[in-house]
Amino acid sequence: MFEIPQNTTDEFKSFIENHNFFFIIGHKEPDGDCITSCLGIAAILDHFNKPYQLLSAGPFKRNEVLRWQEKFSDTMEFQDERERKASGLIIADCSELSRLGDIDGDLKGFDTFVIDHHKTSGLEDGMRGYVNSEAPACAFLVQLFYEALIGSVPSDLAKDLFFGLCTDTGFFRFLTENSAEVFAAASRLVSDGANPRTTYREINSGKPYSTRKLLGILLGRAERYLDGKLVVTYETLDDTKKWGMEGRDSDSLYQLMLSAKGVEAVVFLRQDTLTTCTGGFRSQDKIDVSVVAAKFGGGGHKNASGMSCNGRVETLIPQIVKEFARVM
């Protein structure tokens, strides 16, 4: 059951009522689920007539979330000590302060409430909130909070939350047989004004031509490991310099690789600087990639996780393959 416990709903309502101002933030490099979850939380605060600021460290790399970039800031509104004590921090789609990225301002020391659905997440000391790793998207949890606290979702918010749900479920491709409640929630959003056809087009259309060229390069560079069950590819600094960061489309890369016969997991690494890398891990049903991601300071879901660490692609690949050999 995905029903949020009444005591948790009451705790969130009390959290809202007991603060004068809020900072709302999600993880760095936000995706559609992160952004729309923040917008959903903002709508809840609007209902309670509470002022807030939407924060994001960015960068807004994904083409589909660029339309919301102007709503967010990477600089906190100034507050004196008295104002800080009366303010609350609400974190969406992650629970670790380290994953929030670089914000101009101090996020530490606030009374904090977390709404998240990542398997590797847990509430840090002093935090309150709700983390349910069985939930398919944070936007789904925000919808349940909204409906419990307020009622039916207004049309514009329904469109946003449906977008977030579709983002993290791969437009429902990643859901299992135990997803009737999720489809029921999606149906309510459609009844409230969401349009599946429009949402699919918003997520999957308008990609820059350069991303198609880069996708071809990454496919050509892919190598198989562990008897063909693992595929690894990577992006170099030169690739980034030539093709840019606009409208990244790693989701298409994962989908194409995982559709190949015998492939159970995919790794995509990007050399961000001379000494740091980010990576994305995806898998079929059986392989828990969050276990591997955690070894490199990352985390996420069983079948979709990410990491960011010091290192170079050529040295990280054998280390990552070794860790996959333990779980495959």
mmCIF file with all atom_site columns, C-alpha atoms in Angstrom, residues 250-325:
data_model
loop_
_atom_site.group_PDB
_atom_site.id
_atom_site.type_symbol
_atom_site.label_atom_id
_atom_site.label_alt_id
_atom_site.label_comp_id
_atom_site.label_asym_id
_atom_site.label_entity_id
_atom_site.label_seq_id
_atom_site.pdbx_PDB_ins_code
_atom_site.Cartn_x
_atom_site.Cartn_y
_atom_site.Cartn_z
_atom_site.occupancy
_atom_site.B_iso_or_equiv
_atom_site.pdbx_formal_charge
_atom_site.auth_seq_id
_atom_site.auth_comp_id
_atom_site.auth_asym_id
_atom_site.auth_atom_id
_atom_site.pdbx_PDB_model_num
ATOM 1  C CA . SER A 1 250 ? 21.233 9.298   -21.692 1.00 0.00 ? 250 SER A CA 1
ATOM 2  C CA . ASP A 1 251 ? 17.797 7.717   -21.250 1.00 0.00 ? 251 ASP A CA 1
ATOM 3  C CA . SER A 1 252 ? 17.742 6.776   -24.949 1.00 0.00 ? 252 SER A CA 1
ATOM 4  C CA . LEU A 1 253 ? 21.214 5.291   -24.570 1.00 0.00 ? 253 LEU A CA 1
ATOM 5  C CA . TYR A 1 254 ? 20.145 3.076   -21.680 1.00 0.00 ? 254 TYR A CA 1
ATOM 6  C CA . GLN A 1 255 ? 17.001 1.982   -23.469 1.00 0.00 ? 255 GLN A CA 1
ATOM 7  C CA . LEU A 1 256 ? 18.862 0.981   -26.620 1.00 0.00 ? 256 LEU A CA 1
ATOM 8  C CA . MET A 1 257 ? 21.556 -0.911  -24.724 1.00 0.00 ? 257 MET A CA 1
ATOM 9  C CA . LEU A 1 258 ? 19.177 -2.770  -22.430 1.00 0.00 ? 258 LEU A CA 1
ATOM 10 C CA . SER A 1 259 ? 17.119 -3.903  -25.417 1.00 0.00 ? 259 SER A CA 1
ATOM 11 C CA . ALA A 1 260 ? 20.107 -5.911  -26.728 1.00 0.00 ? 260 ALA A CA 1
ATOM 12 C CA . LYS A 1 261 ? 19.918 -9.664  -26.174 1.00 0.00 ? 261 LYS A CA 1
ATOM 13 C CA . GLY A 1 262 ? 21.760 -10.844 -23.075 1.00 0.00 ? 262 GLY A CA 1
ATOM 14 C CA . VAL A 1 263 ? 22.400 -7.372  -21.623 1.00 0.00 ? 263 VAL A CA 1
ATOM 15 C CA . GLU A 1 264 ? 21.371 -7.097  -17.980 1.00 0.00 ? 264 GLU A CA 1
ATOM 16 C CA . ALA A 1 265 ? 23.014 -3.811  -16.951 1.00 0.00 ? 265 ALA A CA 1
ATOM 17 C CA . VAL A 1 266 ? 24.428 -0.640  -18.530 1.00 0.00 ? 266 VAL A CA 1
ATOM 18 C CA . VAL A 1 267 ? 26.987 1.857   -17.236 1.00 0.00 ? 267 VAL A CA 1
ATOM 19 C CA . PHE A 1 268 ? 27.473 5.337   -18.694 1.00 0.00 ? 268 PHE A CA 1
ATOM 20 C CA . LEU A 1 269 ? 30.396 7.408   -17.391 1.00 0.00 ? 269 LEU A CA 1
ATOM 21 C CA . ARG A 1 270 ? 31.153 11.048  -18.129 1.00 0.00 ? 270 ARG A CA 1
ATOM 22 C CA . GLN A 1 271 ? 34.512 12.692  -17.480 1.00 0.00 ? 271 GLN A CA 1
ATOM 23 C CA . ASP A 1 272 ? 33.309 15.997  -16.036 1.00 0.00 ? 272 ASP A CA 1
ATOM 24 C CA . THR A 1 273 ? 36.746 17.437  -15.205 1.00 0.00 ? 273 THR A CA 1
ATOM 25 C CA . LEU A 1 274 ? 40.296 16.139  -15.355 1.00 0.00 ? 274 LEU A CA 1
ATOM 26 C CA . THR A 1 275 ? 39.811 14.539  -11.951 1.00 0.00 ? 275 THR A CA 1
ATOM 27 C CA . THR A 1 276 ? 36.058 13.914  -11.504 1.00 0.00 ? 276 THR A CA 1
ATOM 28 C CA . CYS A 1 277 ? 33.434 11.711  -13.137 1.00 0.00 ? 277 CYS A CA 1
ATOM 29 C CA . THR A 1 278 ? 29.698 11.186  -12.957 1.00 0.00 ? 278 THR A CA 1
ATOM 30 C CA . GLY A 1 279 ? 28.019 7.946   -13.866 1.00 0.00 ? 279 GLY A CA 1
ATOM 31 C CA . GLY A 1 280 ? 24.628 6.432   -14.479 1.00 0.00 ? 280 GLY A CA 1
ATOM 32 C CA . PHE A 1 281 ? 23.701 2.786   -13.933 1.00 0.00 ? 281 PHE A CA 1
ATOM 33 C CA . ARG A 1 282 ? 20.634 1.016   -15.325 1.00 0.00 ? 282 ARG A CA 1
ATOM 34 C CA . SER A 1 283 ? 19.584 -2.636  -15.161 1.00 0.00 ? 283 SER A CA 1
ATOM 35 C CA . GLN A 1 284 ? 16.929 -5.176  -15.911 1.00 0.00 ? 284 GLN A CA 1
ATOM 36 C CA . ASP A 1 285 ? 14.805 -6.614  -13.105 1.00 0.00 ? 285 ASP A CA 1
ATOM 37 C CA . LYS A 1 286 ? 17.310 -8.768  -11.208 1.00 0.00 ? 286 LYS A CA 1
ATOM 38 C CA . ILE A 1 287 ? 20.409 -6.579  -10.889 1.00 0.00 ? 287 ILE A CA 1
ATOM 39 C CA . ASP A 1 288 ? 20.504 -4.062  -8.029  1.00 0.00 ? 288 ASP A CA 1
ATOM 40 C CA . VAL A 1 289 ? 22.678 -1.252  -9.397  1.00 0.00 ? 289 VAL A CA 1
ATOM 41 C CA . SER A 1 290 ? 22.189 0.865   -6.262  1.00 0.00 ? 290 SER A CA 1
ATOM 42 C CA . VAL A 1 291 ? 24.577 -1.504  -4.463  1.00 0.00 ? 291 VAL A CA 1
ATOM 43 C CA . VAL A 1 292 ? 27.289 -0.738  -7.015  1.00 0.00 ? 292 VAL A CA 1
ATOM 44 C CA . ALA A 1 293 ? 26.553 2.993   -7.064  1.00 0.00 ? 293 ALA A CA 1
ATOM 45 C CA . ALA A 1 294 ? 26.901 3.119   -3.276  1.00 0.00 ? 294 ALA A CA 1
ATOM 46 C CA . LYS A 1 295 ? 30.475 1.824   -3.590  1.00 0.00 ? 295 LYS A CA 1
ATOM 47 C CA . PHE A 1 296 ? 31.323 5.002   -5.496  1.00 0.00 ? 296 PHE A CA 1
ATOM 48 C CA . GLY A 1 297 ? 29.516 7.488   -3.276  1.00 0.00 ? 297 GLY A CA 1
ATOM 49 C CA . GLY A 1 298 ? 26.248 7.351   -5.183  1.00 0.00 ? 298 GLY A CA 1
ATOM 50 C CA . GLY A 1 299 ? 22.876 5.692   -4.852  1.00 0.00 ? 299 GLY A CA 1
ATOM 51 C CA . GLY A 1 300 ? 19.360 5.586   -6.158  1.00 0.00 ? 300 GLY A CA 1
ATOM 52 C CA . HIS A 1 301 ? 16.981 2.806   -7.104  1.00 0.00 ? 301 HIS A CA 1
ATOM 53 C CA . LYS A 1 302 ? 17.450 -0.915  -7.660  1.00 0.00 ? 302 LYS A CA 1
ATOM 54 C CA . ASN A 1 303 ? 17.298 -0.527  -11.446 1.00 0.00 ? 303 ASN A CA 1
ATOM 55 C CA . ALA A 1 304 ? 18.400 3.093   -11.844 1.00 0.00 ? 304 ALA A CA 1
ATOM 56 C CA . SER A 1 305 ? 21.178 4.785   -9.868  1.00 0.00 ? 305 SER A CA 1
ATOM 57 C CA . GLY A 1 306 ? 23.913 7.362   -10.241 1.00 0.00 ? 306 GLY A CA 1
ATOM 58 C CA . MET A 1 307 ? 27.243 8.368   -8.791  1.00 0.00 ? 307 MET A CA 1
ATOM 59 C CA . SER A 1 308 ? 29.758 11.198  -8.735  1.00 0.00 ? 308 SER A CA 1
ATOM 60 C CA . CYS A 1 309 ? 33.331 10.705  -7.593  1.00 0.00 ? 309 CYS A CA 1
ATOM 61 C CA . ASN A 1 310 ? 36.965 11.562  -8.098  1.00 0.00 ? 310 ASN A CA 1
ATOM 62 C CA . GLY A 1 311 ? 38.740 9.579   -10.775 1.00 0.00 ? 311 GLY A CA 1
ATOM 63 C CA . ARG A 1 312 ? 39.238 9.060   -14.465 1.00 0.00 ? 312 ARG A CA 1
ATOM 64 C CA . VAL A 1 313 ? 37.181 6.926   -16.795 1.00 0.00 ? 313 VAL A CA 1
ATOM 65 C CA . GLU A 1 314 ? 40.016 4.570   -17.680 1.00 0.00 ? 314 GLU A CA 1
ATOM 66 C CA . THR A 1 315 ? 40.684 3.698   -14.042 1.00 0.00 ? 315 THR A CA 1
ATOM 67 C CA . LEU A 1 316 ? 37.055 3.676   -12.894 1.00 0.00 ? 316 LEU A CA 1
ATOM 68 C CA . ILE A 1 317 ? 35.809 1.237   -15.542 1.00 0.00 ? 317 ILE A CA 1
ATOM 69 C CA . PRO A 1 318 ? 37.744 -1.805  -14.241 1.00 0.00 ? 318 PRO A CA 1
ATOM 70 C CA . GLN A 1 319 ? 36.743 -0.945  -10.669 1.00 0.00 ? 319 GLN A CA 1
ATOM 71 C CA . ILE A 1 320 ? 33.075 -0.687  -11.633 1.00 0.00 ? 320 ILE A CA 1
ATOM 72 C CA . VAL A 1 321 ? 33.195 -3.924  -13.643 1.00 0.00 ? 321 VAL A CA 1
ATOM 73 C CA . LYS A 1 322 ? 34.707 -5.667  -10.603 1.00 0.00 ? 322 LYS A CA 1
ATOM 74 C CA . GLU A 1 323 ? 31.843 -4.496  -8.416  1.00 0.00 ? 323 GLU A CA 1
ATOM 75 C CA . PHE A 1 324 ? 29.257 -5.614  -10.989 1.00 0.00 ? 324 PHE A CA 1
ATOM 76 C CA . ALA A 1 325 ? 30.882 -9.045  -11.032 1.00 0.00 ? 325 ALA A CA 1
#
